[in-house]
């Protein structure tokens, strides 16, 4: 059956245009498809339907027969209301546009009036200046004519009318008078000014064509340049166009100076200085340094005076002026808590502050210097410094004693005076600060405060209970006993000291601790000693400098300023300073940078001089000594500068003549990939104290086989390093004599060599033991036995009084009468003390 049988195509009644298309497929198959083209239906409107919209709408509303089909009365009313609302909105918009246009026209008119007024004022100023210049020129001309006129001049005859007529131009018109020329010039000036102003106004705008062609260079004059131009025009109009006298300055020239800095000191453009240097044959830029002689030639060429200074003079900008008595104000005392480890220093401070500092310290011991402020019930402010008591933190305790006013020596009543207690006493005496003894742990049953007072007598510390001058208070950090008495004693001692400082001068302080924070960068804990440190101050501290970006007090709050005896964290340094460095505020960044660079260079020169001070013989002798010394290299990173310093000092004490610990690098901050590379090159482990390695460093350490060990308690670190260094010590060899044998006869045995027939005279002879051959009590040979036989059997040992046969390994020079000494060696592991 065909595809087209009994099939009719679908289409409109009007009759579509149809046809057939033959489709071809693979394998010769075909198919006829009926294709139909449909026409678009066109609706023709009825005559009279196209009328005005308003009349049509109204008519359709009033006449239902003329209304569009399918629309009810309510729908028609809603459409009418919408149409009216749209017309009302259009009217409102038109009114708003008219008002806005009117307001803009008023603004344009006002700006035009202001411009015309300003132009009129400028014209008046110029007119006044011109009149003044003409008047001065006239007076000057009259004065010159008066000088040229003879002493008794003859009276000049009056001009005749013929002469006046001869003076007329040939055209017959009289010459224009001066007032007429001035009026014409005034009438013509506004047009020229308006055009010039219009051009200057347009010159500030950058068009597309100007940007493409390079006109204006893509830039226009700044407001400062326009103001300078107006100021020059005003001075010129007021008669101040005379050149000012050149200012001669005293320019300080150090040994080396950057071209830009020299230009700033001479108050000239750096381009002019570079140009002068090029004329002298030196091709330099403004950021390159020049020597003092060249700088002196430049200063003299520009007409200034040279003041030669040395590099050390850069530190003279630090304010060291003595404070006047009227500027001094009372300041809070700085109290340092010192004592032996585990005697309760931090716990006592916690009880005073109502805080839990000791809970946050690893191992329950303090490993950082903490600075806190406490307000007593009487309203007095006290600044406390908490120092570590561990033996490794000697420098921290010394630093705490140097910046303090009062030392509180904490001694446990159940432990009495210990080594670090004695050390703290010596630090306090060296610093020359008064001391208050706090006898802690008095709530324990085994507490004996009397023994503490008696032991202190041995170190020249006589407390008041022993008729001395040093105050002593029995306290308990756990129960709170005696805390009020301790604060009273501190307040009394501070009142006796009469502590004062000048809060209005530039700030000066001491760095208590420094660390490298991942999120905040280098952070220094500073105790302000004099002046007030403000946010935004520029300072120099040791070999580093910076600008105060933020100040954070001991409670973690951001503050705007910090006065005397206030501990704060300072953010904004360009590097991590050393703990104990002094912070000083300076005026400019250039001064701070110059001082920091000078100090850094001086430190480098000092280290280089220390290394170069040895002679060649000393270097060779040291190299020979080092050849026999085993070294344990270590790369160490710590969280704060004080801990790094303490660990380095502890590592230097480990070792003896045979082994020592060498610190390859000690720094502050997280362990980085660079540290892993250095450790791999030197075969050293990495020690992290309260820091961790970042992800790239961990992966690099795994790939390169570098060991990273983490510690949070310093005595664990010291014990492990000491054990590792002990492993480098050679074991101690001890010899134990176990027997003697005398050679009676010597035999020759084939395949064996000479065999000694011996009699064991003392002890026992063992095959595994070492032997020495003695001839006339002189050691001839030392070695091992090749064979030990009794009769024909190989035996392990032969007892005293028995005969045996012995043969030496690789040695045959034996004679009757020789003595064989038999001994055993024992290796004993050694450890560092």
CSV table of N, CA and C in Angstrom, one decimal, residues 610-667:
chain,number,residue,atom,x,y,z
A,610,UNK,N,85.4,41.0,65.1
A,610,UNK,CA,85.6,39.9,66.1
A,610,UNK,C,86.2,38.7,65.4
A,611,UNK,N,85.7,38.4,64.2
A,611,UNK,CA,86.2,37.2,63.4
A,611,UNK,C,87.6,37.5,62.9
A,612,UNK,N,87.9,38.7,62.5
A,612,UNK,CA,89.2,39.0,61.9
A,612,UNK,C,90.3,39.3,62.9
A,613,UNK,N,89.9,39.3,64.2
A,613,UNK,CA,90.9,39.7,65.2
A,613,UNK,C,91.9,38.5,65.5
A,614,UNK,N,91.7,37.3,65.0
A,614,UNK,CA,92.6,36.2,65.2
A,614,UNK,C,93.7,36.2,64.1
A,615,UNK,N,94.8,35.6,64.5
A,615,UNK,CA,95.9,35.5,63.6
A,615,UNK,C,95.8,34.2,62.8
A,616,UNK,N,96.6,34.0,61.8
A,616,UNK,CA,96.6,32.8,61.0
A,616,UNK,C,96.9,31.6,61.9
A,617,UNK,N,97.9,31.7,62.8
A,617,UNK,CA,98.3,30.6,63.6
A,617,UNK,C,97.1,30.2,64.5
A,618,UNK,N,96.4,31.2,65.0
A,618,UNK,CA,95.3,30.9,65.9
A,618,UNK,C,94.2,30.2,65.1
A,619,UNK,N,94.0,30.6,63.8
A,619,UNK,CA,93.0,29.9,63.0
A,619,UNK,C,93.3,28.5,62.7
A,620,UNK,N,94.6,28.2,62.4
A,620,UNK,CA,95.1,26.9,62.2
A,620,UNK,C,94.9,26.0,63.4
A,621,UNK,N,95.3,26.6,64.6
A,621,UNK,CA,95.2,25.8,65.8
A,621,UNK,C,93.7,25.5,66.2
A,622,UNK,N,92.9,26.5,65.9
A,622,UNK,CA,91.4,26.2,66.1
A,622,UNK,C,90.9,25.2,65.2
A,623,UNK,N,91.3,25.2,63.9
A,623,UNK,CA,90.9,24.2,63.0
A,623,UNK,C,91.3,22.8,63.4
A,624,UNK,N,92.6,22.7,63.9
A,624,UNK,CA,93.1,21.4,64.4
A,624,UNK,C,92.3,20.9,65.6
A,625,UNK,N,91.9,21.9,66.5
A,625,UNK,CA,91.1,21.5,67.6
A,625,UNK,C,89.7,21.0,67.2
A,626,UNK,N,89.2,21.8,66.3
A,626,UNK,CA,87.8,21.4,65.8
A,626,UNK,C,87.8,20.1,65.1
A,627,UNK,N,88.9,19.7,64.5
A,627,UNK,CA,88.9,18.4,63.8
A,627,UNK,C,88.7,17.2,64.8
A,628,UNK,N,89.1,17.4,66.0
A,628,UNK,CA,89.0,16.3,67.0
A,628,UNK,C,87.7,16.5,67.8
A,629,UNK,N,86.9,17.5,67.5
A,629,UNK,CA,85.7,17.7,68.3
A,629,UNK,C,84.5,17.4,67.4
A,630,UNK,N,83.6,16.5,68.0
A,630,UNK,CA,82.4,16.2,67.3
A,630,UNK,C,81.3,17.2,67.5
A,631,UNK,N,80.6,17.6,66.4
A,631,UNK,CA,79.6,18.7,66.5
A,631,UNK,C,78.2,18.1,66.2
A,632,UNK,N,77.3,18.6,67.0
A,632,UNK,CA,75.9,18.3,66.7
A,632,UNK,C,75.2,19.6,66.2
A,633,UNK,N,75.0,19.7,64.9
A,633,UNK,CA,74.4,20.9,64.3
A,633,UNK,C,72.9,20.9,64.6
A,634,UNK,N,72.3,22.1,64.9
A,634,UNK,CA,70.9,22.2,65.2
A,634,UNK,C,70.4,23.5,64.6
A,635,UNK,N,69.2,23.5,64.0
A,635,UNK,CA,68.5,24.7,63.5
A,635,UNK,C,67.3,24.9,64.4
A,636,UNK,N,67.2,26.0,65.0
A,636,UNK,CA,66.2,26.3,66.1
A,636,UNK,C,65.3,27.4,65.7
A,637,UNK,N,64.0,27.2,65.9
A,637,UNK,CA,63.0,28.3,65.7
A,637,UNK,C,62.1,28.4,67.0
A,638,UNK,N,61.9,29.6,67.5
A,638,UNK,CA,61.1,29.8,68.7
A,638,UNK,C,60.0,30.7,68.4
A,639,UNK,N,59.1,30.8,69.4
A,639,UNK,CA,57.9,31.7,69.2
A,639,UNK,C,58.3,33.2,69.5
A,640,UNK,N,59.1,33.4,70.5
A,640,UNK,CA,59.5,34.8,70.9
A,640,UNK,C,61.0,34.9,71.0
A,641,UNK,N,61.5,36.2,71.0
A,641,UNK,CA,62.9,36.4,70.9
A,641,UNK,C,63.6,36.0,72.2
A,642,UNK,N,62.9,36.2,73.4
A,642,UNK,CA,63.5,35.8,74.7
A,642,UNK,C,63.7,34.3,74.8
A,643,UNK,N,62.8,33.5,74.3
A,643,UNK,CA,62.9,32.1,74.4
A,643,UNK,C,64.1,31.6,73.5
A,644,UNK,N,64.2,32.2,72.3
A,644,UNK,CA,65.3,31.9,71.4
A,644,UNK,C,66.6,32.2,72.0
A,645,UNK,N,66.7,33.4,72.7
A,645,UNK,CA,67.9,33.7,73.3
A,645,UNK,C,68.3,32.8,74.5
A,646,UNK,N,67.3,32.4,75.2
A,646,UNK,CA,67.5,31.5,76.4
A,646,UNK,C,67.9,30.1,75.8
A,647,UNK,N,67.3,29.6,74.8
A,647,UNK,CA,67.7,28.3,74.2
A,647,UNK,C,69.1,28.3,73.7
A,648,UNK,N,69.5,29.4,73.0
A,648,UNK,CA,70.8,29.4,72.4
A,648,UNK,C,71.9,29.4,73.6
A,649,UNK,N,71.6,30.2,74.6
A,649,UNK,CA,72.5,30.2,75.8
A,649,UNK,C,72.6,28.8,76.4
A,650,UNK,N,71.5,28.1,76.5
A,650,UNK,CA,71.5,26.7,77.1
A,650,UNK,C,72.2,25.8,76.2
A,651,UNK,N,72.1,25.9,74.9
A,651,UNK,CA,72.8,25.0,74.0
A,651,UNK,C,74.3,25.2,74.0
A,652,UNK,N,74.7,26.4,74.2
A,652,UNK,CA,76.2,26.7,74.3
A,652,UNK,C,76.8,26.1,75.5
A,653,UNK,N,76.0,25.8,76.5
A,653,UNK,CA,76.6,25.2,77.7
A,653,UNK,C,76.7,23.7,77.6
A,654,UNK,N,76.1,23.1,76.6
A,654,UNK,CA,76.1,21.7,76.5
A,654,UNK,C,77.4,21.3,75.7
A,655,UNK,N,78.1,20.3,76.3
A,655,UNK,CA,79.3,19.8,75.6
A,655,UNK,C,80.5,19.8,76.4
A,656,UNK,N,81.6,19.3,75.9
A,656,UNK,CA,82.9,19.3,76.6
A,656,UNK,C,84.0,19.3,75.5
A,657,UNK,N,85.2,18.8,75.8
A,657,UNK,CA,86.3,18.9,74.9
A,657,UNK,C,86.1,18.0,73.7
A,658,UNK,N,85.2,17.0,73.8
A,658,UNK,CA,85.0,16.1,72.7
A,658,UNK,C,83.8,16.4,71.8
A,659,UNK,N,82.8,16.9,72.3
A,659,UNK,CA,81.6,17.2,71.6
A,659,UNK,C,81.0,18.5,72.0
A,660,UNK,N,80.3,19.1,71.1
A,660,UNK,CA,79.6,20.4,71.4
A,660,UNK,C,78.4,20.5,70.4
A,661,UNK,N,77.5,21.4,70.8
A,661,UNK,CA,76.3,21.7,70.0
A,661,UNK,C,76.6,23.0,69.3
A,662,UNK,N,76.3,23.0,68.0
A,662,UNK,CA,76.5,24.2,67.1
A,662,UNK,C,75.1,24.6,66.6
A,663,UNK,N,74.7,25.9,66.9
A,663,UNK,CA,73.5,26.4,66.5
A,663,UNK,C,73.7,27.0,65.1
A,664,UNK,N,73.2,26.4,64.0
A,664,UNK,CA,73.3,26.9,62.7
A,664,UNK,C,72.5,28.2,62.5
A,665,UNK,N,71.3,28.2,63.0
A,665,UNK,CA,70.4,29.3,62.8
A,665,UNK,C,69.4,29.3,63.9
A,666,UNK,N,69.2,30.5,64.5
A,666,UNK,CA,68.2,30.6,65.6
A,666,UNK,C,67.3,31.8,65.2
A,667,UNK,N,66.0,31.6,65.1
A,667,UNK,CA,65.1,32.7,64.6
A,667,UNK,C,63.8,32.6,65.3
